[in-house]
Short mmCIF file of C-alpha atoms (C1' of nucleotides) in Angstrom, two decimals:
data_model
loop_
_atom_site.label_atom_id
_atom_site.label_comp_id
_atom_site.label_asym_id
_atom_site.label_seq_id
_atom_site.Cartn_x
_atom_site.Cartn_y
_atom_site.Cartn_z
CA UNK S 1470 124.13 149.35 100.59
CA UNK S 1471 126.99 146.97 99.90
CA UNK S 1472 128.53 146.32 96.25
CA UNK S 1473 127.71 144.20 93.94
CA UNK S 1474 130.85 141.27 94.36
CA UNK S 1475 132.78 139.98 91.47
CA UNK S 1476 134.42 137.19 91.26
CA UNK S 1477 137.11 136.66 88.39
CA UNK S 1478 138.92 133.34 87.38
CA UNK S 1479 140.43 132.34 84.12
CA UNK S 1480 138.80 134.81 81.98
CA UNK S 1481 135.51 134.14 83.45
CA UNK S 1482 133.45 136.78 85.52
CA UNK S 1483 130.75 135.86 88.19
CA UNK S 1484 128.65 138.85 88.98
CA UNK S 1485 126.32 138.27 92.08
CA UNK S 1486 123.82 140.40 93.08
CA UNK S 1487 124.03 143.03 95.46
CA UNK S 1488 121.82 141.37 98.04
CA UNK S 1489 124.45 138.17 98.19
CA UNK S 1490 126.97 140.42 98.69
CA UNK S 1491 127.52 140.23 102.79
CA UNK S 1492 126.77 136.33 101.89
CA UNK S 1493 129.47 136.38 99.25
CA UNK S 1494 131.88 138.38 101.23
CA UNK S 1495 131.17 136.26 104.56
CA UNK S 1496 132.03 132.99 102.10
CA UNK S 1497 135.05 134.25 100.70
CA UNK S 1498 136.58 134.99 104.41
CA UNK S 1499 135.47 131.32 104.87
CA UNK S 1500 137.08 129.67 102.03
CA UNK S 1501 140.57 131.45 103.02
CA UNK S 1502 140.39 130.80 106.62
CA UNK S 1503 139.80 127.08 106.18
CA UNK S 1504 141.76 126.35 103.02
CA UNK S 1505 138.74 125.12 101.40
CA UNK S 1506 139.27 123.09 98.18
CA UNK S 1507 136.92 124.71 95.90
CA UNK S 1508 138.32 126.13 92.66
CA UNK S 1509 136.50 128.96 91.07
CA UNK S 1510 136.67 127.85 87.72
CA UNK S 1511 134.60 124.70 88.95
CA UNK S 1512 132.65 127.00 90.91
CA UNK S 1513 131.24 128.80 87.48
CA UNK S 1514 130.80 125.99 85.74
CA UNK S 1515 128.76 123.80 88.43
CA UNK S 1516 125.01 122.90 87.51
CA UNK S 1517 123.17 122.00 90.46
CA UNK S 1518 121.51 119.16 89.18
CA UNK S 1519 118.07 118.96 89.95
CA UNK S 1520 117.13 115.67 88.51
CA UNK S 1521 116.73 114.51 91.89
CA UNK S 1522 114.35 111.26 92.51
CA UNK S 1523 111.23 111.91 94.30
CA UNK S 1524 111.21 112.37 98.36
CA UNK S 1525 109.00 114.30 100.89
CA UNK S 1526 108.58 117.83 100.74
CA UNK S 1527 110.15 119.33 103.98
CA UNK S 1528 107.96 121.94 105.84
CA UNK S 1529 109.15 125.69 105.22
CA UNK S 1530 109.38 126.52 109.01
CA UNK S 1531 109.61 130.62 108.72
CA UNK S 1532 111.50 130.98 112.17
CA UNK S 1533 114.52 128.84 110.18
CA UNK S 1534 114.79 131.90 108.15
CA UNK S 1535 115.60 134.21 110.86
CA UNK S 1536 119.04 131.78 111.65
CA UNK S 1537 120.24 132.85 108.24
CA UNK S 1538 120.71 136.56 108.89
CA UNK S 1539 121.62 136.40 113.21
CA UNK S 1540 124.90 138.52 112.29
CA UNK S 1541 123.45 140.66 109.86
CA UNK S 1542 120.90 143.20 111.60
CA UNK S 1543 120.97 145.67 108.81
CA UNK S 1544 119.80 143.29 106.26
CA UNK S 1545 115.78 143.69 107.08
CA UNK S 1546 116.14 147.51 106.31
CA UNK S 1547 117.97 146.28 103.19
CA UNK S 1548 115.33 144.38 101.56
CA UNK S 1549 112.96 147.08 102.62
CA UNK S 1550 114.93 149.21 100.95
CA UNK S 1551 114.41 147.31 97.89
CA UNK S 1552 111.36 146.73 98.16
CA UNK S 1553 110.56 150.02 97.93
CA UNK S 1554 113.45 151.71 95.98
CA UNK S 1555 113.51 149.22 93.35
CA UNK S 1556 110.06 148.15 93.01
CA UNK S 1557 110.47 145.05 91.67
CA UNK S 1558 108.65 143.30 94.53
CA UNK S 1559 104.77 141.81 93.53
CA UNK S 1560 102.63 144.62 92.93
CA UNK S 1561 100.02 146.05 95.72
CA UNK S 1562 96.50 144.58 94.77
CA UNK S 1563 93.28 144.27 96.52
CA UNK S 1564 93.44 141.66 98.79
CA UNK S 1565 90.64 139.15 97.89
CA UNK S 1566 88.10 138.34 100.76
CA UNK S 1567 88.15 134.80 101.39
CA UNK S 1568 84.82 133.16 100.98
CA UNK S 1569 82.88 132.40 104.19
CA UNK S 1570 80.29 129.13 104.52
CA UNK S 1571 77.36 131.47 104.72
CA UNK S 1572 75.21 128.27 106.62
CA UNK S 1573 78.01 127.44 109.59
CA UNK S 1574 77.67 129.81 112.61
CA UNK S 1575 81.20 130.22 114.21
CA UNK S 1576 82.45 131.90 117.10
CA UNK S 1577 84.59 135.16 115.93
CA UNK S 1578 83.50 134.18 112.51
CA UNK S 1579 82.06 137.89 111.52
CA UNK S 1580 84.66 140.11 112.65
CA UNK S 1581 88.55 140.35 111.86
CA UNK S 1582 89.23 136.77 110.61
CA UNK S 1583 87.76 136.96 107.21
CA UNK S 1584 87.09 140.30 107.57
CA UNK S 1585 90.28 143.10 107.42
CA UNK S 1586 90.03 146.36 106.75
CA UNK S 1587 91.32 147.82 104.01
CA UNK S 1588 94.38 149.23 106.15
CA UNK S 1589 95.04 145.89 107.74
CA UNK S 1590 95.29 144.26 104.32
CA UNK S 1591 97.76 146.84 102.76
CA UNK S 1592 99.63 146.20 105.91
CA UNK S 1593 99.79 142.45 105.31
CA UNK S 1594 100.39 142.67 102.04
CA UNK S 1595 103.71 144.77 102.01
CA UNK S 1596 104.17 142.11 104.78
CA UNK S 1597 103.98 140.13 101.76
CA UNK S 1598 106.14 142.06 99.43
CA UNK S 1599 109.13 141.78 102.37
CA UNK S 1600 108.90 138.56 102.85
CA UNK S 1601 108.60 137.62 99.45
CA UNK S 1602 112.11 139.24 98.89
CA UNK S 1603 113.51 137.61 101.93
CA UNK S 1604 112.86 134.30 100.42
CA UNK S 1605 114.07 135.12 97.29
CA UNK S 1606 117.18 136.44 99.29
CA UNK S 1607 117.36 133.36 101.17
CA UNK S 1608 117.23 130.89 97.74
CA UNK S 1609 120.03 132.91 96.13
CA UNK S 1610 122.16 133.24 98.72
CA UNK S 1611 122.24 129.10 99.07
CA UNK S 1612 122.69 128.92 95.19
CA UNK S 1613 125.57 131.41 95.85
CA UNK S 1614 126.97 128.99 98.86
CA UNK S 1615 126.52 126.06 96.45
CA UNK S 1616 128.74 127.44 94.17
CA UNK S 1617 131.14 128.85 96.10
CA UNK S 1618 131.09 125.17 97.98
CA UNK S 1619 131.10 122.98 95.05
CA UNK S 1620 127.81 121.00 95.92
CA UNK S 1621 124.54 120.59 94.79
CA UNK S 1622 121.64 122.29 96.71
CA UNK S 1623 119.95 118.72 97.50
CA UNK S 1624 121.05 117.95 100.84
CA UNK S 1625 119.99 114.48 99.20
CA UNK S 1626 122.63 114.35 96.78
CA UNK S 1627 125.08 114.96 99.13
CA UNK S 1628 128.36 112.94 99.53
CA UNK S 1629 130.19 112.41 103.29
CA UNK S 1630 132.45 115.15 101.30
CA UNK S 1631 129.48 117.28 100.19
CA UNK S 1632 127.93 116.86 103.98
CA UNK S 1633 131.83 118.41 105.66
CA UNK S 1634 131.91 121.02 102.81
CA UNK S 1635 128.52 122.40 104.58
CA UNK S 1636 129.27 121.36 107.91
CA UNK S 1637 132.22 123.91 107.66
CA UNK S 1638 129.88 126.30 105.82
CA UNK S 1639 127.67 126.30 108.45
CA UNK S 1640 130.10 126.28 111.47
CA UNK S 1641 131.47 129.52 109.67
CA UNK S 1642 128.05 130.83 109.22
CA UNK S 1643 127.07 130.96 113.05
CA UNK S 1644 130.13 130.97 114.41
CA UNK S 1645 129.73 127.34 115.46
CA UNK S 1646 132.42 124.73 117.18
CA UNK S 1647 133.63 122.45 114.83
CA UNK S 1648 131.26 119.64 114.64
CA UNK S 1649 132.35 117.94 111.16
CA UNK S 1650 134.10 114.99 112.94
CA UNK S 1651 130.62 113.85 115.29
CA UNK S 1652 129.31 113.53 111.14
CA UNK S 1653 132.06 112.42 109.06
CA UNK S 1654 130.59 108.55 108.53
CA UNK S 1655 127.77 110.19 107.16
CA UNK S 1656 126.28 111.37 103.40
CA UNK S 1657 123.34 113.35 102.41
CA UNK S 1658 120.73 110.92 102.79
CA UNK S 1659 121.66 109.85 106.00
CA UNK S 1660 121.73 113.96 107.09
CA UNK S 1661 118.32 113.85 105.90
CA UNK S 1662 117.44 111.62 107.90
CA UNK S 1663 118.26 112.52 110.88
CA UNK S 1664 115.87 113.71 113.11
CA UNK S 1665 116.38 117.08 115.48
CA UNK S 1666 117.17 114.36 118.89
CA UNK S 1667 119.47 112.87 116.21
CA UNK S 1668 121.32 115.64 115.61
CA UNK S 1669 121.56 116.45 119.37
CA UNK S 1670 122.86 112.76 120.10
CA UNK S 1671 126.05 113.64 117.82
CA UNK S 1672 126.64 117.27 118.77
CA UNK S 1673 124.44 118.35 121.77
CA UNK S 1674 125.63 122.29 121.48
CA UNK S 1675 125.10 122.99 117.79
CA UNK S 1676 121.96 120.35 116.70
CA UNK S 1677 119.42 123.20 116.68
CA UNK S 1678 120.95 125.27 114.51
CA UNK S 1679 122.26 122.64 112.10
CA UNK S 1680 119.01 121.30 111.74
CA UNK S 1681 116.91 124.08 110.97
CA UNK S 1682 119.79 125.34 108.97
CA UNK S 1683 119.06 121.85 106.96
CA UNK S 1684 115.91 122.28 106.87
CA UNK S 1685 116.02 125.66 105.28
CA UNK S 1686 117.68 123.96 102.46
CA UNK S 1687 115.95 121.06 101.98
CA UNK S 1688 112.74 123.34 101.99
CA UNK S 1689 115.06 125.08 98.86
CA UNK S 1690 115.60 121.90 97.02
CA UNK S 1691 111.95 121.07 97.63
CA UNK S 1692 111.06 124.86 95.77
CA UNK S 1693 113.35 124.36 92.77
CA UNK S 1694 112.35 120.87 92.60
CA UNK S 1695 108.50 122.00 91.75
CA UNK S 1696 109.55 124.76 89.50
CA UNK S 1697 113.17 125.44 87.25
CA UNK S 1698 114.42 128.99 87.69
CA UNK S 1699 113.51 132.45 87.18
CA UNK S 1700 110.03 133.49 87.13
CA UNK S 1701 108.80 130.07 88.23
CA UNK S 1702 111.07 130.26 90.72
CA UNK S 1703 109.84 133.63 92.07
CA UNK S 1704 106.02 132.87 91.72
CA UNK S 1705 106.82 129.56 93.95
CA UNK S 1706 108.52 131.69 95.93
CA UNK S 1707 105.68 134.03 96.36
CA UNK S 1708 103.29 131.27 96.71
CA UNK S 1709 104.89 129.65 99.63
CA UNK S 1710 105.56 132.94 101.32
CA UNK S 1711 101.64 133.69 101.01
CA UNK S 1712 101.47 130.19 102.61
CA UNK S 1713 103.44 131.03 105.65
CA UNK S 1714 102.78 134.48 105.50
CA UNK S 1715 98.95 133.62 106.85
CA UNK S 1716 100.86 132.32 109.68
CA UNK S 1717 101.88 135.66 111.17
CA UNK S 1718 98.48 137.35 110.74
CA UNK S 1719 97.78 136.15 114.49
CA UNK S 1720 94.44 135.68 113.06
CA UNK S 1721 92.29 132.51 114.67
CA UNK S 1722 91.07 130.24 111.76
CA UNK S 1723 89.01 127.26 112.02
CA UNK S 1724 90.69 124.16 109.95
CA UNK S 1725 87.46 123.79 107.61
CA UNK S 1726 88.36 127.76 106.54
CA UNK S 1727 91.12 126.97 105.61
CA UNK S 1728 90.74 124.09 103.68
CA UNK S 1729 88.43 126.20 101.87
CA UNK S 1730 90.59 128.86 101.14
CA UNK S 1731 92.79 126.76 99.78
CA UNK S 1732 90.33 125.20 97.63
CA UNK S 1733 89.45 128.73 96.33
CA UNK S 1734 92.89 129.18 94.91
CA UNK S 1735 93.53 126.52 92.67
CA UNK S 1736 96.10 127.91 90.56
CA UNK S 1737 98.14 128.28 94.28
CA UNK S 1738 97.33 125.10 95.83
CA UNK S 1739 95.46 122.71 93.10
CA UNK S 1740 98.17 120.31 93.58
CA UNK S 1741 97.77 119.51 96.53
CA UNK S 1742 93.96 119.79 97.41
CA UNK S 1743 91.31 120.33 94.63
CA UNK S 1744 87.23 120.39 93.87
CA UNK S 1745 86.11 117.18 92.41
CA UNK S 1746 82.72 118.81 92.48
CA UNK S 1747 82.65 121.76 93.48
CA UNK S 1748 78.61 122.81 93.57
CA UNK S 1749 78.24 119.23 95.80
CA UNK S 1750 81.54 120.64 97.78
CA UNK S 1751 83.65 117.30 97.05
CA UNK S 1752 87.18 117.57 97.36
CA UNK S 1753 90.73 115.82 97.42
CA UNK S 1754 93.49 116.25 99.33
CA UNK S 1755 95.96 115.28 96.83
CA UNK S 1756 99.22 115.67 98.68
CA UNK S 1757 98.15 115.03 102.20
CA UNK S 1758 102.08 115.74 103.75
CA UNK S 1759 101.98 119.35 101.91
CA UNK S 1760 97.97 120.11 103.22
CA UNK S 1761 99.32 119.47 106.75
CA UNK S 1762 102.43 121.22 106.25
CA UNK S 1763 100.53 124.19 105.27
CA UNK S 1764 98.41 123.65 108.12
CA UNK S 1765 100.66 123.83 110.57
CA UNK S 1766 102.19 126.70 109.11
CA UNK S 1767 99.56 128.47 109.56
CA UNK S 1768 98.77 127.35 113.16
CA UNK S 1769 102.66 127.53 114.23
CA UNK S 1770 102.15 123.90 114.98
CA UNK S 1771 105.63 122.43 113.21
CA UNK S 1772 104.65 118.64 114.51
CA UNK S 1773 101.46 119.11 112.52
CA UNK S 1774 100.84 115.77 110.28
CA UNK S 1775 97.90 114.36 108.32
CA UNK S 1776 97.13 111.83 111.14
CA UNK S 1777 96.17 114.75 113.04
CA UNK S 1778 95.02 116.94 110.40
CA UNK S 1779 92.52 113.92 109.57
CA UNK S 1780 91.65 113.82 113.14
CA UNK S 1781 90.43 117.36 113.63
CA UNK S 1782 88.62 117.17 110.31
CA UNK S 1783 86.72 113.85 111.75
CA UNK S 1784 85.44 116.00 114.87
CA UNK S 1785 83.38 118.28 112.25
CA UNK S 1786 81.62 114.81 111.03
CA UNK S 1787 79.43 115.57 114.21
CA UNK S 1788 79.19 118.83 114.22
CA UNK S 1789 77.76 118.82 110.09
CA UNK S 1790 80.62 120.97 108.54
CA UNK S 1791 82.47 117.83 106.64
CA UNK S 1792 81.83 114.62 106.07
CA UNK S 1793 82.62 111.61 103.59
CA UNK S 1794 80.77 111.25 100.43
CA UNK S 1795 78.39 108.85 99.78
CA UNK S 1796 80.58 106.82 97.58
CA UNK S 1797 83.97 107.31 100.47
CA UNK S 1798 86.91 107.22 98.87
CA UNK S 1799 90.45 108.19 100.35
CA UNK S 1800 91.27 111.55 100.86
CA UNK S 1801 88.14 112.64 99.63
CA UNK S 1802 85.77 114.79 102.00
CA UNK S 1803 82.64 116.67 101.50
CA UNK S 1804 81.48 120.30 102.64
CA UNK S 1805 78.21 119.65 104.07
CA UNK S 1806 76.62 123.05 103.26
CA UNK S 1807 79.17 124.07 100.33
CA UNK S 1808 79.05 127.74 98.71
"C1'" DT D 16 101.81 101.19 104.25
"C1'" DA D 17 98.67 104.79 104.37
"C1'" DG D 18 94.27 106.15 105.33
"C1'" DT D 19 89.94 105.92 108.26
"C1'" DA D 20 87.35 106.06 112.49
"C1'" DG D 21 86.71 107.49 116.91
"C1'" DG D 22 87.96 107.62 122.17
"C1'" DA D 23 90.55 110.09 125.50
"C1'" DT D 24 92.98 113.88 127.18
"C1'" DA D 25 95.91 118.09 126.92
"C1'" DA D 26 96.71 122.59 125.19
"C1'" DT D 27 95.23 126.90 123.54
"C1'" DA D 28 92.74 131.11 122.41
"C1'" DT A 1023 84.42 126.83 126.81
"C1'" DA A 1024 85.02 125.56 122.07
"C1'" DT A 1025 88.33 124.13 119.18
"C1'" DT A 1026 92.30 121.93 117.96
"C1'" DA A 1027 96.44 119.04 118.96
"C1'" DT A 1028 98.12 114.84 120.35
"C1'" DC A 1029 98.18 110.07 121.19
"C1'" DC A 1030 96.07 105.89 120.95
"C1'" DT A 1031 93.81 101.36 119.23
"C1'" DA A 1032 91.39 99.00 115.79
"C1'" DC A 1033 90.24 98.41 111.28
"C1'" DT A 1034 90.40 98.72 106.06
"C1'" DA A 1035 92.10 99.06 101.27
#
DNA sequence: TAGTAGGATAATA
DNA sequence: TATTATCCTACTA
C-alpha cells in the first residue's frame, strides 16, 4: 500500500490519507505538466462552501464510479484490504428481513427475493462494507481534487474558470484530448445543464466520460449538501450505498416491495417517502425525484422518473395492491391490504 | 408546473 | 406471460 502524501507550503502541512494517495500523486503530476495556477497555500485554506441554493438531487449512477479508478486496477484489493485490516468499515449485523404483504400472492414472492439465506446476506453485506468504503474513497478523493484545483465541489458554483480547471482535471484523469476550448463560453450552471447529447454535440469523443464524471460529482455535492462532514457524512454515505447496493443483488422486486421497504426504514428514507398512517397503510412520497431515483437504482433503469414511477404504481389500482385514499391528495397512496 | 389518470405498446425476466 | 418501462393525451390543482 502506497504512503500517506504530504504536502508542505509556508509552514503549513496537508496530510491526506493513504487511500488519496495514487489520487494525490496522479494530481500533483497534473498540476506540473499543465502549469496549473493553483497555489498551495490557497489550496489549505479553501472552504468549499456549501451554502449552495436549492437544486435537484442528481441520481448516484454506481457504474459512474467505476470511471474514477479505470487506471488504477489495484485499488479494489486496496479497499478490501481495509476493509478488513483496519476494520473501520460498518460492522457485520443481521441483515433484517424485509416485511412481505402477507395478503398479495406474487410470482417468485416466497423464495430468494425477500428471502436470503444467512450466507447470501453476509455475502451482501461485506458487499456493503466495500462499497461503503469505495464511496467514501470516491467523496475524499474529489474534496482532495477540489483543493488541489482551487474550486468548490458544486459543479453549480462553478465559474467558466472553475469549469477549465476541471475540464483539465478530468482530461488528465482519463487520459482525455483536450476538450476545454468546445466549453470555454460556459460556467457551472450551464455544465449542469447540459444533457449527455449535449455534451456529445460539443465534443463527440469524450461526452460520456465527462458526463458521468459530472455526474459523480454533482451526486457528491448533492451528499454533503444533506449532511456537513464526518460522521454524517459517512452514515449518508452508507445510506446511499445501501440504496444502490440493492441494485446489484440481481434480485427481481416488484415496485410496491419496494416502496414498502422503504417505508420500513424511516430513519433511511423518511425524507423522502413516509407513513401518514401507517395501520390504514397511507403514505407520502415526499421527494418524488429522489423515490424514482432510488427506483431506478435499483432496477438499473437510469431514465427512471416519477411520471413513470406513478405510472407503474397506477397499474396496481386494478390489480388491489395500491390505490388513492378516500380523501386523494397528491403524492399520497394507500396499501390496500397494509401489514 | 407538477401531479393524476389511463391507453397503448415495447422491453424484460 | 406478468410486470414494468416508456410514451402519450387529457385533465386537475
Amino acid at each position: 500500500m502506497a504512503s500517506p502524501v504530504r504536502i508542505q507550503t509556508d509552514g503549513s502541512v496537508l496530510q491526506l490519507p493513504r487511500s488519496a494517495t495514487s489520487f494525490v500523486e496522479s494530481s500533483l503530476a497534473f498540476l506540473k505538466q499543465e502549469d496549473n495556477v493553483v497555489q498551495t497555500s490557497e489550496m489549505i485554506d479553501h472552504k468549499p462552501r456549501l451554502d449552495g441554493s436549492d437544486r435537484g438531487h442528481p441520481g448516484l449512477y454506481l457504474s459512474c464510479f467505476d470511471m474514477l479508478f479505470t487506471e488504477d486496477a489495484t485499488w479494489l484489493v486496496r479497499v478490501s484490504d481495509s476493509s478488513t485490516a483496519v476494520g473501520t468499515g460498518p460492522r457485520l449485523e443481521p441483515c433484517q428481513e424485509p416485511e412481505q404483504c402477507p395478503v398479495i400472492d406474487s410470482p417468485g414472492l416466497g423464495s430468494s427475493p425477500l428471502s436470503p439465506t444467512l450466507e447470501e446476506q453476509v455475502e451482501e453485506r461485506s458487499l456493503e462494507q466495500v462499497q461503503s468504503l469505495v464511496v467514501g474513497e470516491v467523496l475524499k478523493d474529489i474534496e482532495t481534487a477540489c483543493k488541489l484545483l482551487n474550486i468548490t465541489p458544486d459543479p453549480m458554483e462553478w465559474n467558466c474558470g472553475n469549469v477549465q480547471k476541471w475540464l483539465l482535471w478530468t482530461e488528465h484523469l482519463y487520459r482525455l484530448p483536450q476538450v476545454g476550448k468546445a466549453f470555454q463560453d460556459l460556467d457551472g450552471k450551464d455544465l449542469c445543464s447540459m444533457s449527455e447529447e449535449d455534451f456529445r454535440q460539443r465534443s463527440p469523443q469524450c461526452s460520456e466520460t465527462l458526463h458521468a464524471h459530472l455526474d459523480i460529482w454533482k451526486s457528491a455535492a448533492w451528499m454533503k449538501e444533506r449532511g456537513s462532514v464526518g460522521e454524517t457524512r459517512i452514515r449518508e454515505t452508507e445510506e446511499l450505498w445501501s440504496e444502490a447496493d440493492s441494485s446489484c443483488s440481481g434480485q427481481p422486486i416488484h415496485l410496491w416491495q419496494f416502496l414498502r421497504e422503504l417505508l420500513l426504514k424511516p430513519h433511511s428514507y423518511g425524507r423522502c417517502i413516509r407513513w401518514l398512517n401507517k395501520e390504514k397503510g397511507i403514505f407520502k412520497i415526499e421527494d418524488s425525484a429522489h423515490v424514482a431515483r432510488l427506483w431506478g437504482l435499483r432496477k438499473n433503469r437510469p431514465a427512471m422518473n416519477y411520471d413513470k414511477l406513478s405510472r407503474s404504481i397506477r397499474q396496481y389500482y386494478k390489480k388491489g395492491i395500491i390505490r388513492k385514499p378516500d380523501v386523494s391528495q397528491r403524492l399520497v397512496y394507500q396499501f390496500v391490504h397494509p401489514v
